[in-house]
Coordinates of C-alpha atoms in Angstrom, one line a residue:
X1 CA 125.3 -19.6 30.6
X2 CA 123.1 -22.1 29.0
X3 CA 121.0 -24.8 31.7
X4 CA 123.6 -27.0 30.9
X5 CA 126.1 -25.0 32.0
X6 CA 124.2 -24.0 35.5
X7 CA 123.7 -28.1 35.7
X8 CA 127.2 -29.0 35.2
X9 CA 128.3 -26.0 37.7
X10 CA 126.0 -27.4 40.5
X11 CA 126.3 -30.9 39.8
X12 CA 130.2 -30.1 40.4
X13 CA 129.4 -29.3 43.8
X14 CA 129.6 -32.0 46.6
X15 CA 126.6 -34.1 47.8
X16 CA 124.4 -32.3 45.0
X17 CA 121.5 -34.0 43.3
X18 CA 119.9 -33.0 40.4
X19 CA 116.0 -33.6 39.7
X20 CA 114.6 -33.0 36.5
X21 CA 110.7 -33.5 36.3
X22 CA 109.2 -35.3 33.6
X23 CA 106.4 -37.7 33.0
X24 CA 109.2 -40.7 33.8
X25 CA 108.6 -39.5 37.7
X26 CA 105.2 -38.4 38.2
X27 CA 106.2 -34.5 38.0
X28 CA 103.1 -32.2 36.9
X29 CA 102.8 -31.7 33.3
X30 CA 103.6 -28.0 33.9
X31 CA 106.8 -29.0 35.4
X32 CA 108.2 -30.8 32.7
X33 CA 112.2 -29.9 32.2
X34 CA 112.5 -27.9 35.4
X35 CA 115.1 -28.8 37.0
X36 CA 115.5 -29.2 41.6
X37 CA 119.0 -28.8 43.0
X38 CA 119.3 -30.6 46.5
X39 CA 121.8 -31.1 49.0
X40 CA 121.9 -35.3 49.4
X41 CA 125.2 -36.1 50.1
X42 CA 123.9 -39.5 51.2
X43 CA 121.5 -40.1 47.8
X44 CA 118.6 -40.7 50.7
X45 CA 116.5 -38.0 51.8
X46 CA 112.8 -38.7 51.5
X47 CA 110.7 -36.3 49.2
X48 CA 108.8 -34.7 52.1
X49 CA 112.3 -33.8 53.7
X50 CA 114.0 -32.5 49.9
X51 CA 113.6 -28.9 49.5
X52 CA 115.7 -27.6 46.6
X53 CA 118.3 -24.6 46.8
X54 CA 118.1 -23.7 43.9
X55 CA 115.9 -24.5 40.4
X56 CA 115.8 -24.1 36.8
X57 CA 112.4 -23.2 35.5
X58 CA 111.4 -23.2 31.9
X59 CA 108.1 -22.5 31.3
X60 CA 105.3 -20.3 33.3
X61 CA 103.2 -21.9 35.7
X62 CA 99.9 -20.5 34.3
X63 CA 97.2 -18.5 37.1
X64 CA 100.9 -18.7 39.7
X65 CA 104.3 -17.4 38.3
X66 CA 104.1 -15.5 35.0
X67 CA 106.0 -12.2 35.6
X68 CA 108.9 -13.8 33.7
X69 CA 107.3 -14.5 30.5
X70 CA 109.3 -17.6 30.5
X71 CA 107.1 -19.4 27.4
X72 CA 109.4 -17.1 25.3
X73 CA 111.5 -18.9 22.9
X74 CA 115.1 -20.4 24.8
X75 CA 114.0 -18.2 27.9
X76 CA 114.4 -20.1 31.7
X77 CA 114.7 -18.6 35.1
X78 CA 117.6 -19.7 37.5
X79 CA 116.2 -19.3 41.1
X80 CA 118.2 -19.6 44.1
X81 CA 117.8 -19.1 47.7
X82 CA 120.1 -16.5 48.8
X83 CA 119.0 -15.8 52.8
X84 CA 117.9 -12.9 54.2
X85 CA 121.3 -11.3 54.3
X86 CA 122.3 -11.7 50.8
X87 CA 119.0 -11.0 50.0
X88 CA 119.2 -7.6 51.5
X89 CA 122.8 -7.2 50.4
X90 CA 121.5 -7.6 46.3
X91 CA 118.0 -5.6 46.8
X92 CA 118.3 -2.8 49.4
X93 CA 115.4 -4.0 51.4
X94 CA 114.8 -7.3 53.1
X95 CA 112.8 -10.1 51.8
X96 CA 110.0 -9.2 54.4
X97 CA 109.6 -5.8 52.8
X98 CA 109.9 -7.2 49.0
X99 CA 105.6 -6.2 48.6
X100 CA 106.9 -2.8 49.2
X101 CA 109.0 -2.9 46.0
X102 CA 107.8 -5.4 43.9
X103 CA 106.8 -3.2 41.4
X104 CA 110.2 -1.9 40.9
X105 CA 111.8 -4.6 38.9
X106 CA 111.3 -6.4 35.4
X107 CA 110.7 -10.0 36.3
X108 CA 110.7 -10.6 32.1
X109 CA 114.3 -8.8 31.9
X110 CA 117.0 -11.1 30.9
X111 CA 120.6 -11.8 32.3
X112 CA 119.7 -9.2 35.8
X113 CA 119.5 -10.3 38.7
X114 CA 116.2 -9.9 40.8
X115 CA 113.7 -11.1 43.5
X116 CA 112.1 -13.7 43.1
X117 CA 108.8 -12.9 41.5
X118 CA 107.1 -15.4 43.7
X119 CA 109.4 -16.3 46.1
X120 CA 111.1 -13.1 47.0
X121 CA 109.9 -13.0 50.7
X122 CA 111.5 -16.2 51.4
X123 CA 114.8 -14.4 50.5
X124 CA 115.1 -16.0 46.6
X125 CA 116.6 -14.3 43.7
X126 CA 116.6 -15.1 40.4
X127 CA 117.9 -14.4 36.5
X128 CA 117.2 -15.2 32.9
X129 CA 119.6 -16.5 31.1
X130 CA 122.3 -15.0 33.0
X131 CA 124.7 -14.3 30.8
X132 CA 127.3 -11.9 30.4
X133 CA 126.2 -9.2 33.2
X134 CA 125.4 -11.9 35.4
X135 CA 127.2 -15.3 34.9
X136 CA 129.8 -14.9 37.9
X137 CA 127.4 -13.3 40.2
X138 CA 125.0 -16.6 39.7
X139 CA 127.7 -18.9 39.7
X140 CA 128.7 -17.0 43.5
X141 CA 124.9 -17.2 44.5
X142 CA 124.6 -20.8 44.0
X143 CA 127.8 -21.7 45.5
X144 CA 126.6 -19.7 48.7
X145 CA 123.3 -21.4 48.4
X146 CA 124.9 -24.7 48.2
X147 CA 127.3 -23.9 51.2
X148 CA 124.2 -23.2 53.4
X149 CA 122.0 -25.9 52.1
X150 CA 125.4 -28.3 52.9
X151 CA 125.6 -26.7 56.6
X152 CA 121.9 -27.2 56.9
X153 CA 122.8 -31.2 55.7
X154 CA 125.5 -31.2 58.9
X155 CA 123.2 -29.9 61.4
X156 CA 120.9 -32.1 60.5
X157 CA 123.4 -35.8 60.4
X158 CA 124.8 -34.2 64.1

């Protein structure tokens, strides 16, 4: 899967707005081409009430989130939040207890899924240019991150 492809995928999904920082919208410089996937069925949520379901990140955030190595050449980080349950489900061990096991995985590995290497105790997983190991897999974990980012949406409206 190329970015492309995750956008198209997402951007298939219902109510789903993509955000790609730039200098065009303020964005930090160190943001520039990452990409925030919403659920805004409506087009109207105000920025303090947007919080993404998933991203594509594709560079390092320098002194924060460098345990991908993402500054490689063609390299970017799909992150999606997966809940506790799937979270536990994927890892063995809930996001609470990710400190516990952080050292066991290669943040820097491509197309494997893993924790977070940030974000892993608020139950995120992520992969590197998931490809043929872990194409479907991402595909399902966005779809069940839209699905509960959508049923957050309805709670919210009723």
């Amino acid at each position: 899967m190329t970015e492309e492809d995750v956008v198209r995928f997402v951007s298939s999904m219902p109510g789903v707005t993509v955000f790609t920082a730039g200098p065009d919208n303020g964005a930090p410089e160190v943001a520039w081409g990452d990409r925030f996937i919403y659920h805004d069925p409506e087009g109207d949520l105000p920025a303090d009430r947007k919080f993404p379901f998933a991203t594509i990140v594709v560079t390092d955030y320098p002194g924060f989130d460098t345990a991908s190595d993402l500054d490689r050449d063609g390299v970017f980080r799909v992150n999606v939040a997966v809940g506790r349950e799937v979270f536990a489900e994927l890892f063995g061990h809930p996001p609470a207890a990710h400190g516990e096991h952080h050292t066991e995985y290669d943040y820097a590995a491509l197309d494997r899924i893993v924790p977070h290497p940030v974000y892993a105790t608020q139950g995120w997983a992520s992969v590197l240019n998931p490809g043929e190991e872990t194409a479907e897999r991402t595909r399902s974990l966005l779809a069940g991150a839209h699905a509960r980012a959508a049923a957050r949406s309805r709670r919210r409206a009723g």
